[in-house]
Amino acid sequence: MQLSCPLPQLDFDVITLGHGAGGLLTNQLLESGVFDLLKNPLLDTRHDGAVFDLPGRIAFSTDSYVISPVFFPGGNIGELAVNGTVNDLAMCGAAARYLSLAFILEEGLSMQEFWDILVSIKFAAERAQALVVTGDTKVVERGKGDKIFINVSGVGSVHPMAQIDRSRIRPGDQIIASGYIATHGIAIMSVREGLAFETTLQSDTTNLNHTVFRLLDQFGADIKFLRDPTRGGVASALNEIARDTRLGVRIRQEAIKVHEEVAGACEMLGLDPLYVANEGIFLMIAEAGRATHILEELQRLPNGADAAIIGEIVEEHPRQVVLHSRVGGRRVVSMLTGEQLPRIC
Amino acid sequence: MQLSCPLPQLDFDVITLGHGAGGLLTNQLLESGVFDLLKNPLLDTRHDGAVFDLPGRIAFSTDSYVISPVFFPGGNIGELAVNGTVNDLAMCGAAARYLSLAFILEEGLSMQEFWDILVSIKFAAERAQALVVTGDTKVVERGKGDKIFINVSGVGSVHPMAQIDRSRIRPGDQIIASGYIATHGIAIMSVREGLAFETTLQSDTTNLNHTVFRLLDQFGADIKFLRDPTRGGVASALNEIARDTRLGVRIRQEAIKVHEEVAGACEMLGLDPLYVANEGIFLMIAEAGRATHILEELQRLPNGADAAIIGEIVEEHPRQVVLHSRVGGRRVVSMLTGEQLPRIC
């Protein structure tokens, strides 16, 4: 992909403090490619913000990305940031339309690395059919940051049929996971400095908005709640649902898909895949009688082939998540405590 | 103000990596006050994003704040962040309505400092009549950040009479500065480690949206362009206008207000106040025949008492800003080069 977006000719090959000072160097950095690369009529106004109309219900979300390392198997912080915010909007039942992009760069970041990240941002935004319309660039001294932190905020149009609202969740509702769990977290762990194993695993970072929108087209209000189980993993996301609904969550271990390599790495590291961060999957709470239909449709859509019903909402054990194991045992799955995987997103 | 918002009882007194891991500690940090402090119906849904209606034209802006020191005379990074994004929206002719709030915390930040910043955010948002509706909290290891970085993005409603568009700027249009320049930058410089002077100066950080809206009510399309001259100062903001309009900008030194103490500090430090960052003022390009009326009204509004017409748009010297000095000299004022004041916002 990057063949079509070569690094522009520049007078500098690393980021300096001057690039964040708001003067000539900041302008050179932006003019010398950033604006051209991400070109669209709203960004082209180059004002302090973008102005547009967006009728109907609007969703608004933000996330800052501090993942380390910045480049990892399957992607880099740029596309992760776009996909992450696009997916947060998708979990509100919204299609991302307009994104903001704010960089905190560490003095000394190579221009080539910055450019590679920008190119990934461009393509990730295109794939999500969202426009980067406003932005900001700050630079901090060496040792006061870590290469690059990115904030992507976004506004999107909520699907007219969406009724994503956890207060609609009832006992009997089914829990669907859209794919294999724990892949992103273990892919990152595999390249973290000082770790003793390597895998061929890649992060599954991707946008989920098109898939979610197709499901909303067809099933509307039968989709009661959506959540992407990023930091804290599936266990923390389900615990939040149990806490907020004051209902119980029951999941079946045999239904939860974990790649063999991920399971092996988790065993070696003493991690439970239920707590490992995900980027390319979502959890759905679906109306009891419609869950099978939704699942069948999801399995035909991009990023949904491995979807499965992994459990259900129950009246028993309110506010608790209980795992039924393959061998017939049961255990309470609590929220993540401590810091299993710092800076995973 | 902080008397009414005491630090809640907590099991921890500093931020740890676990507070950014998305599990129990993250939830404790948020539950133990953040959500209560910033309480509103949209934030209370605690979903991945906020959902609302916002008819009419919408403005959308983002800024990350990395100011050092975090606490400074006249404010802290929290209110600076809210005011900064509120003002970026105001420069689009919009009233901030909904804000996002994303923290990158450095491990070891004291909970008391974080709380003081949060309380400032609360009051700054209230003063701007904007709601914090969605957020994110990340934690990075000690030495990979610098206490706290904050991103505030915002969406606002554009004033129905606003026609803020630099393509409408014509020769003869007048340039209004809403107050004294260079105050914020010098207030920060005065407390930067290793600097040899001290002043009683305070940052002028404030929200400008109510003042701008009142002017738009009355003067609408006669207000052609607005810009807050933050990083890079008045000189860089005017140079961008000259570059983008391909017209000349003429400013009169005698009309540009600089506090005596600021001028003294600039002289001592070898700085030109035209390049020093501002937070509490804006520049306006006003229709020639209406500028005096606008000025008179602005002088009656909050933060406008010291407003002045500082220059005009001219056909001569296209793309250049020329300063007419008190003693009759002329000099070209170019865009800021280099990094006069890193991390000033």
XYZ file of C-alpha atoms in Angstrom:
690
model
C 0.000 0.000 0.000
C 2.749 2.368 0.895
C 4.181 2.274 -2.608
C 1.521 4.744 -3.641
C 2.351 7.117 -0.796
C 6.104 7.700 -0.753
C 7.573 9.851 1.999
C 7.649 13.411 0.685
C 10.905 15.328 0.233
C 11.638 17.061 3.533
C 14.353 19.182 5.082
C 14.255 17.033 8.207
C 14.234 13.337 8.975
C 13.200 13.397 12.625
C 10.553 15.269 14.584
C 11.882 18.176 16.636
C 10.258 20.361 19.275
C 9.819 23.073 16.649
C 7.346 20.867 14.787
C 4.964 21.351 17.698
C 5.491 25.082 18.146
C 2.733 26.227 15.824
C 4.984 28.173 13.464
C 6.858 27.529 10.258
C 8.029 24.017 11.126
C 4.548 22.913 12.196
C 3.212 24.268 8.928
C 5.962 22.555 6.922
C 5.204 19.248 8.609
C 1.519 19.564 7.792
C 1.925 21.001 4.296
C 4.585 18.504 3.330
C 2.187 15.710 2.982
C -0.187 15.354 5.912
C -2.880 17.547 4.399
C -2.357 16.097 0.925
C -2.380 12.553 2.211
C -5.624 12.913 4.144
C -7.144 15.380 1.685
C -10.882 16.120 1.791
C -12.935 19.322 1.489
C -13.504 19.709 5.239
C -9.857 19.199 6.195
C -8.838 21.502 3.366
C -10.406 24.506 5.114
C -7.549 24.201 7.651
C -9.502 26.028 10.292
C -9.593 25.315 14.028
C -12.398 22.858 13.463
C -14.555 21.317 10.772
C -18.139 22.363 10.078
C -20.783 20.016 8.648
C -24.406 18.908 8.886
C -25.253 15.550 10.405
C -28.996 14.986 10.681
C -30.481 12.308 12.906
C -29.018 10.810 16.037
C -25.293 11.339 16.452
C -22.781 9.222 18.353
C -19.573 10.801 19.706
C -16.631 8.884 21.119
C -12.951 9.315 21.966
C -9.930 7.131 22.652
C -6.260 7.829 23.132
C -3.852 5.151 21.933
C -0.548 4.492 23.701
C 0.229 0.992 22.462
C 3.789 -0.250 22.748
C 5.401 -1.212 20.436
C 4.051 1.269 17.923
C 4.527 -1.218 15.072
C 3.307 -4.718 15.828
C 2.420 -7.881 13.910
C -0.684 -7.083 11.928
C -0.613 -3.314 12.139
C 0.547 -0.149 13.830
C -0.794 2.469 16.201
C -2.263 4.486 13.311
C -4.754 1.972 12.004
C -5.404 0.715 15.548
C -6.427 4.250 16.534
C -8.783 4.696 13.587
C -10.294 1.214 13.943
C -10.638 1.583 17.710
C -12.671 4.763 17.579
C -14.661 3.585 14.552
C -15.524 0.477 16.578
C -16.493 2.440 19.677
C -18.967 4.293 17.472
C -20.140 1.010 15.944
C -20.863 -0.256 19.461
C -23.271 2.691 19.761
C -24.932 1.496 16.547
C -23.309 4.294 14.543
C -21.367 4.547 11.305
C -18.276 6.710 11.813
C -18.458 9.751 9.563
C -15.940 12.337 10.767
C -12.762 11.717 12.743
C -10.359 14.012 14.552
C -6.696 13.104 14.819
C -4.420 14.457 17.538
C -0.767 13.470 17.831
C 1.575 13.734 20.785
C 4.974 13.074 19.223
C 8.205 12.480 21.096
C 11.132 14.561 19.916
C 13.337 12.308 17.804
C 10.570 10.206 16.215
C 11.739 9.396 12.716
C 9.798 11.060 9.934
C 9.691 7.716 8.113
C 7.925 6.060 11.038
C 5.528 8.985 11.370
C 4.792 8.776 7.672
C 4.160 5.032 7.770
C 1.678 5.616 10.598
C -0.026 8.420 8.651
C -0.384 6.205 5.598
C -1.992 3.505 7.750
C -4.374 6.098 9.134
C -5.323 7.146 5.625
C -6.165 3.633 4.510
C -7.904 2.677 7.753
C -10.128 5.760 7.478
C -10.894 4.946 3.836
C -11.809 1.373 4.693
C -14.137 2.624 7.414
C -15.584 5.239 5.017
C -14.790 7.985 7.512
C -13.052 11.308 6.889
C -10.301 12.839 9.024
C -11.550 16.428 9.196
C -9.623 18.135 11.994
C -6.443 17.563 13.943
C -3.657 18.678 16.229
C 0.060 18.005 16.567
C 2.043 18.433 19.760
C 5.690 17.519 20.380
C 7.173 16.702 23.801
C 10.827 16.447 24.774
C 12.709 13.190 24.471
C 11.889 11.067 27.526
C 8.566 12.814 28.189
C 6.574 10.648 25.801
C 7.084 7.375 23.943
C 7.435 7.856 20.188
C 3.805 8.645 19.456
C 0.462 8.780 21.234
C -2.662 9.285 19.116
C -6.118 10.449 20.060
C -8.880 9.747 17.579
C -12.302 11.108 18.387
C -15.208 10.575 16.070
C -18.775 11.448 15.318
C -21.068 9.082 13.503
C -24.635 8.616 12.370
C -26.642 6.237 14.500
C -28.516 3.609 12.500
C -32.186 4.632 12.445
C -33.245 1.190 13.691
C -30.622 0.922 16.440
C -31.815 0.630 20.025
C -28.535 -0.167 21.756
C -29.372 0.235 25.422
C -28.342 -1.994 28.257
C -31.593 -1.316 30.109
C -33.316 -3.441 27.441
C -31.334 -6.546 28.412
C -33.492 -9.344 29.877
C -32.898 -12.865 31.211
C -32.765 -15.301 28.314
C -31.000 -12.889 25.968
C -28.115 -14.553 24.174
C -24.470 -13.450 24.126
C -22.710 -13.594 20.771
C -18.950 -13.202 20.313
C -18.097 -12.243 16.739
C -14.834 -14.193 16.564
C -11.762 -15.665 18.242
C -10.814 -13.955 21.486
C -7.476 -12.708 22.889
C -5.708 -12.537 19.531
C -4.685 -8.870 19.650
C -3.306 -8.976 23.171
C -1.193 -12.068 22.591
C 0.117 -10.729 19.248
C 1.363 -7.641 21.080
C 2.762 -9.664 23.971
C 4.683 -11.792 21.511
C 6.805 -8.852 20.439
C 7.136 -7.058 23.752
C 10.686 -6.624 24.761
C 11.913 -9.277 27.116
C 9.288 -11.860 26.340
C 10.571 -15.324 25.714
C 8.309 -16.578 22.971
C 7.468 -15.716 19.432
C 4.452 -16.576 17.381
C 3.216 -15.962 13.874
C 0.110 -14.369 15.350
C -1.092 -11.055 14.050
C -3.344 -8.527 15.692
C -6.890 -8.768 14.367
C -7.368 -4.958 14.393
C -10.064 -4.072 11.874
C -13.160 -1.940 11.538
C -16.422 -3.573 12.563
C -18.815 -0.818 11.529
C -19.898 -2.214 8.171
C -20.706 -5.597 9.703
C -22.633 -4.033 12.582
C -24.593 -1.826 10.188
C -25.605 -4.771 8.038
C -26.900 -6.553 11.137
C -28.802 -3.455 12.279
C -30.384 -3.171 8.811
C -31.801 -6.624 9.239
C -32.361 -7.068 12.975
C -32.728 -3.565 14.445
C -34.053 -3.644 17.973
C -33.306 -7.367 18.390
C -29.722 -6.234 18.916
C -29.935 -4.950 22.466
C -26.343 -4.184 23.310
C -22.916 -4.145 21.695
C -19.500 -3.942 23.282
C -15.947 -4.354 21.992
C -13.985 -6.185 24.682
C -10.689 -4.299 24.407
C -8.668 -3.644 27.594
C -9.772 -5.975 30.369
C -10.948 -8.515 27.807
C -14.218 -10.412 27.502
C -14.318 -10.994 31.267
C -14.319 -7.290 32.167
C -16.832 -6.347 29.462
C -19.260 -9.032 30.651
C -18.749 -8.061 34.293
C -19.697 -4.501 33.446
C -22.878 -5.773 31.805
C -23.703 -7.932 34.844
C -23.030 -5.038 37.210
C -25.026 -2.473 35.245
C -28.021 -4.729 34.503
C -27.991 -6.402 37.937
C -28.490 -9.674 36.107
C -26.298 -12.752 35.859
C -24.109 -13.684 32.904
C -23.489 -17.333 32.111
C -20.871 -18.309 29.558
C -19.826 -21.697 28.214
C -16.117 -22.308 27.922
C -16.540 -24.749 25.024
C -18.263 -22.073 22.935
C -15.554 -19.451 23.358
C -13.080 -19.653 20.492
C -9.380 -19.227 21.211
C -6.713 -19.891 18.578
C -4.501 -22.783 19.615
C -1.425 -20.607 19.485
C -3.105 -17.986 21.692
C -4.180 -20.615 24.193
C -0.622 -21.978 24.283
C 0.888 -18.548 24.834
C -1.633 -17.801 27.587
C -0.761 -21.038 29.334
C 2.949 -20.291 29.118
C 2.460 -16.756 30.461
C -0.073 -17.709 33.095
C -2.776 -15.575 31.481
C -6.473 -16.286 31.139
C -7.577 -15.449 27.571
C -10.828 -14.068 28.988
C -8.813 -11.117 30.328
C -6.658 -10.499 27.258
C -7.439 -7.429 25.118
C -9.266 -7.744 21.812
C -9.476 -5.345 18.882
C -11.197 -7.137 16.017
C -14.239 -8.645 17.695
C -17.383 -7.509 19.426
C -19.856 -8.929 21.921
C -23.574 -8.662 21.276
C -26.545 -9.198 23.571
C -29.331 -10.421 21.309
C -33.060 -11.015 21.842
C -33.445 -14.662 22.863
C -35.612 -15.863 19.981
C -33.598 -14.066 17.280
C -30.056 -14.887 18.306
C -29.688 -17.887 16.008
C -30.819 -15.900 12.989
C -28.487 -13.057 13.869
C -25.615 -15.492 14.308
C -26.230 -17.101 10.920
C -26.249 -13.729 9.207
C -23.158 -12.549 11.103
C -21.275 -15.662 10.016
C -21.804 -14.603 6.387
C -20.448 -11.072 6.955
C -16.840 -9.817 7.019
C -15.097 -10.576 10.336
C -18.040 -12.708 11.439
C -17.221 -16.168 10.067
C -16.137 -17.437 13.480
C -18.984 -15.908 15.459
C -20.616 -18.031 18.147
C -23.223 -17.844 20.869
C -21.054 -18.037 23.972
C -23.630 -17.676 26.728
C -26.740 -15.973 27.980
C -28.201 -13.551 30.460
C -29.731 -15.262 33.499
C -31.696 -14.350 36.612
C -29.417 -16.445 38.800
C -26.236 -15.047 40.406
C -27.064 -11.345 39.761
C -24.063 -9.117 38.984
C -21.850 -12.153 38.508
C -20.310 -13.780 35.467
C -20.140 -17.569 35.812
C -18.178 -19.790 33.441
C -19.352 -23.346 32.810
C -16.246 -25.309 31.999
C -15.787 -28.085 29.483
C -15.669 -30.692 32.233
C -18.852 -29.517 33.946
C -17.362 -27.243 36.593
C -18.419 -23.689 37.327
C -16.392 -20.718 38.401
C -17.038 -17.060 38.968
C -15.161 -14.879 36.472
C -14.492 -11.544 38.125
C -13.373 -8.277 36.574
C -9.686 -7.922 35.734
C -7.701 -6.839 38.772
C -4.324 -5.202 38.363
C -2.511 -4.613 35.108
C -2.293 -7.751 33.088
C -1.110 -6.079 29.904
C -0.228 -2.397 30.144
C -0.365 -0.321 26.968
C -2.111 -2.888 24.830
C -4.067 -0.236 22.935
C -14.205 26.180 44.462
C -12.550 22.961 45.438
C -14.069 23.085 48.913
C -17.270 21.763 47.420
C -15.507 18.835 45.724
C -13.303 17.075 48.274
C -11.113 14.229 47.097
C -13.137 11.040 47.572
C -12.019 8.252 49.908
C -9.769 5.957 47.913
C -7.636 2.887 48.463
C -4.800 4.494 46.517
C -3.091 7.853 46.472
C -1.179 7.617 43.211
C -2.057 6.443 39.720
C -0.694 2.999 38.830
C -0.557 1.103 35.555
C -3.553 -0.938 36.703
C -5.726 2.175 36.545
C -5.331 2.087 32.777
C -5.875 -1.648 32.324
C -9.631 -1.522 31.822
C -10.490 -3.739 34.792
C -11.370 -3.300 38.435
C -8.895 -0.486 39.135
C -9.982 1.506 36.092
C -13.561 1.118 37.223
C -12.699 2.127 40.800
C -10.932 5.235 39.538
C -13.942 6.223 37.464
C -16.618 5.235 39.978
C -14.817 6.860 42.877
C -15.692 10.295 41.808
C -14.995 10.977 38.146
C -18.465 9.984 36.994
C -20.134 11.652 39.965
C -18.113 14.815 39.539
C -18.906 15.239 35.853
C -22.401 13.729 36.148
C -24.914 14.225 33.333
C -27.444 11.918 31.652
C -25.258 11.232 28.592
C -22.123 10.409 30.581
C -24.219 8.307 32.934
C -24.938 5.747 30.214
C -21.245 4.761 30.524
C -21.195 3.319 27.058
C -18.385 3.501 24.503
C -19.772 6.774 23.237
C -22.539 9.274 23.779
C -25.632 9.526 21.584
C -27.560 12.762 21.042
C -29.322 14.934 18.466
C -27.719 18.144 17.277
C -29.718 19.823 14.516
C -28.243 22.516 12.308
C -24.611 23.013 11.340
C -22.137 21.270 13.630
C -18.522 22.183 14.386
C -16.049 19.505 15.487
C -12.567 20.163 16.854
C -9.784 18.470 18.812
C -6.704 19.459 20.771
C -4.259 17.571 22.939
C -2.734 19.485 25.825
C 0.801 18.798 27.025
C 1.542 22.022 28.908
C 4.407 22.007 31.414
C 4.080 22.732 34.277
C 0.664 21.173 34.725
C -0.258 23.743 37.388
C 0.617 27.324 36.479
C -0.290 30.828 37.618
C -3.907 31.355 36.690
C -4.918 27.772 36.047
C -4.011 24.199 35.291
C -4.005 21.825 32.334
C -7.625 20.812 33.029
C -9.315 24.141 32.523
C -6.822 25.027 29.774
C -7.894 21.906 27.882
C -11.600 22.639 28.199
C -11.203 26.333 27.363
C -8.874 25.574 24.461
C -11.268 23.264 22.664
C -14.275 25.419 23.534
C -12.417 28.330 21.938
C -11.456 26.360 18.833
C -15.168 25.718 18.354
C -15.945 29.386 19.034
C -13.503 30.318 16.254
C -15.767 28.270 13.939
C -18.707 30.371 15.155
C -19.977 27.505 17.313
C -21.126 27.101 20.906
C -19.510 24.019 22.432
C -22.173 21.531 23.442
C -20.549 18.152 24.026
C -16.955 17.432 25.005
C -14.890 14.274 25.135
C -12.099 13.924 27.659
C -9.161 11.551 27.191
C -6.337 11.267 29.708
C -2.857 9.869 29.283
C -1.607 9.615 32.861
C 1.949 8.889 33.915
C 2.294 6.175 36.522
C 2.914 7.873 39.864
C 0.716 10.936 39.304
C -0.772 11.815 42.672
C -4.496 11.268 42.987
C -4.787 14.681 44.637
C -3.291 16.401 41.583
C -5.500 14.372 39.252
C -8.525 15.304 41.326
C -7.662 19.006 41.332
C -7.413 18.867 37.539
C -10.752 17.050 37.288
C -12.437 19.661 39.466
C -11.067 22.408 37.212
C -12.417 20.540 34.204
C -15.834 20.336 35.834
C -16.031 24.066 36.485
C -14.530 25.067 33.146
C -17.112 22.918 31.343
C -19.912 24.423 33.435
C -18.757 27.958 32.678
C -18.697 27.140 28.972
C -22.130 25.480 29.262
C -20.745 22.308 27.716
C -21.137 18.719 28.919
C -18.392 16.112 29.161
C -20.204 13.117 27.668
C -17.552 10.518 26.862
C -13.980 9.782 27.838
C -10.962 7.523 28.052
C -8.167 6.924 30.549
C -4.790 5.439 29.677
C -1.748 5.059 31.942
C 1.863 4.884 30.734
C 4.938 3.829 32.679
C 6.949 6.330 34.676
C 9.264 8.160 32.278
C 7.072 7.491 29.213
C 4.817 10.481 29.773
C 4.875 13.649 31.869
C 2.291 13.594 34.653
C -0.765 14.116 32.481
C -1.673 14.806 28.876
C -5.290 15.606 28.067
C -7.192 15.494 24.809
C -10.449 17.372 24.666
C -12.484 17.080 21.498
C -15.779 18.809 21.127
C -18.853 19.242 19.015
C -20.826 22.442 18.971
C -23.738 24.163 17.304
C -22.747 26.739 14.729
C -24.505 30.089 15.147
C -27.191 30.306 12.440
C -25.888 33.710 11.310
C -22.189 32.739 11.290
C -20.314 32.890 7.998
C -16.768 32.358 9.240
C -14.832 31.728 6.055
C -11.446 33.094 5.115
C -12.426 33.225 1.449
C -14.718 36.143 2.371
C -11.789 38.312 3.522
C -11.219 41.419 1.344
C -8.788 44.347 1.335
C -9.967 46.993 3.767
C -11.289 44.478 6.310
C -10.193 45.377 9.819
C -8.287 43.200 12.273
C -9.494 43.237 15.858
C -7.570 41.729 18.786
C -9.869 41.060 21.733
C -7.309 41.890 24.426
C -3.709 42.048 25.638
C -1.376 39.685 23.830
C 1.343 37.278 25.039
C 0.023 37.013 28.600
C -0.408 33.238 28.751
C 2.993 32.411 27.286
C 4.883 34.713 29.613
C 2.925 33.526 32.668
C 4.027 29.963 31.865
C 7.604 31.008 31.097
C 7.775 32.743 34.470
C 7.405 29.459 36.319
C 9.368 27.202 34.006
C 12.191 25.495 35.744
C 15.483 27.256 35.377
C 14.113 30.633 34.368
C 15.590 33.560 36.181
C 12.615 35.835 36.663
C 9.303 35.794 38.439
C 6.217 37.848 37.820
C 2.770 38.174 39.302
C 1.333 37.469 35.858
C -1.399 34.916 35.467
C -2.464 33.023 32.388
C -5.577 34.562 30.847
C -7.069 31.152 29.952
C -10.824 31.515 29.679
C -13.705 30.545 27.438
C -14.522 32.966 24.642
C -17.653 31.293 23.278
C -20.267 33.410 25.025
C -18.607 36.640 23.861
C -18.292 35.377 20.291
C -21.918 34.263 20.253
C -23.139 37.645 21.430
C -21.205 39.290 18.613
C -22.581 36.843 16.065
C -26.118 37.571 17.290
C -25.611 41.191 16.461
C -23.182 41.276 13.539
C -23.510 37.886 11.799
C -21.804 37.893 8.424
C -19.855 41.082 9.166
C -17.584 38.812 11.183
C -15.618 37.177 8.396
C -12.989 35.213 10.251
C -11.977 34.296 13.789
C -8.764 32.812 15.096
C -7.309 32.259 18.541
C -3.586 32.977 18.309
C -2.308 30.195 20.578
C 1.019 28.499 19.702
C 3.032 30.664 17.335
C 1.273 33.776 18.620
C -0.394 36.626 16.766
C 2.382 36.676 14.163
C 1.851 33.071 13.049
C -1.956 33.378 13.011
C -1.790 36.502 10.826
C 0.790 34.914 8.539
C -1.540 31.973 7.961
C -4.301 34.420 7.015
C -1.976 36.274 4.632
C -0.800 33.015 3.080
C -4.267 31.532 2.671
C -5.975 34.708 1.375
C -2.989 35.787 -0.759
C -3.557 39.268 0.615
C -1.373 41.509 2.752
C -1.780 42.080 6.474
C -0.789 45.428 7.973
C -0.622 45.845 11.731
C 0.168 48.902 13.842
C 2.490 48.336 16.764
C 0.948 51.155 18.807
C -2.460 49.487 18.665
C -1.284 46.098 19.939
C -1.692 45.897 23.702
C 1.015 44.225 25.755
C 1.058 44.364 29.553
C 4.116 46.233 30.798
C 5.259 43.230 32.776
C 4.928 41.005 29.701
C 6.863 43.464 27.568
C 9.600 43.603 30.215
C 9.845 39.825 30.429
C 9.965 39.552 26.638
C 12.786 42.059 26.478
C 14.724 40.208 29.149
C 14.248 36.857 27.395
C 14.821 38.204 23.906
C 11.300 37.282 22.799
C 8.951 39.173 20.519
C 5.456 39.225 22.106
C 3.961 38.762 18.635
C 5.243 35.175 18.726
C 4.241 34.336 22.293
C 1.253 32.001 22.807
C -2.141 33.349 23.853
C -5.101 31.558 25.413
C -7.651 34.194 26.432
C -7.907 36.337 23.323
C -9.028 36.026 19.734
C -8.368 37.791 16.450
C -11.262 38.821 14.228
C -11.341 39.941 10.618
C -14.317 42.301 10.380
C -16.106 43.959 7.459
C -14.453 47.361 6.978
C -17.472 49.577 7.599
C -18.686 47.617 10.626
C -15.460 47.128 12.557
C -15.898 50.144 14.830
C -19.386 49.043 15.825
C -18.191 45.517 16.491
C -15.300 46.839 18.551
C -17.564 49.011 20.682
C -19.864 46.079 21.399
C -16.947 43.746 22.103
C -15.539 46.204 24.626
C -18.766 45.888 26.610
C -18.653 42.076 26.700
C -16.718 39.737 29.023
C -13.030 39.427 28.058
C -13.421 42.227 25.512
C -12.779 45.395 27.516
C -9.273 45.763 26.097
C -10.152 44.966 22.503
C -8.623 47.116 19.777
C -8.407 47.375 16.021
C -4.780 46.428 15.435
C -4.571 46.539 11.652
C -6.180 45.759 8.346
C -6.128 43.597 5.264
C -4.396 45.267 2.306
C -3.713 44.607 -1.364
C -0.056 45.533 -0.969
C 2.635 42.980 -0.039
C 0.485 39.889 -0.695
C 1.097 36.938 1.659
C 3.114 39.145 3.986
C 2.454 40.604 7.401
C 4.004 44.070 7.799
C 4.286 45.849 11.133
C 4.229 49.641 11.241
C 6.262 50.614 14.270
C 5.637 53.439 16.698
C 8.483 55.428 15.224
C 7.311 55.107 11.634
C 9.396 52.123 10.561
C 8.117 49.038 8.788
C 9.208 45.461 9.074
C 8.036 42.155 7.742
C 6.773 39.859 10.498
C 7.289 36.291 9.381
C 5.882 33.095 10.783
C 7.491 31.703 13.929
C 10.548 29.633 13.087
C 11.882 27.084 15.535
C 10.537 26.400 18.972
C 10.231 29.552 20.969
C 8.189 28.054 23.789
C 7.752 24.297 23.729
C 4.765 22.803 25.555
C 2.981 26.076 26.154
C -0.442 24.458 25.738
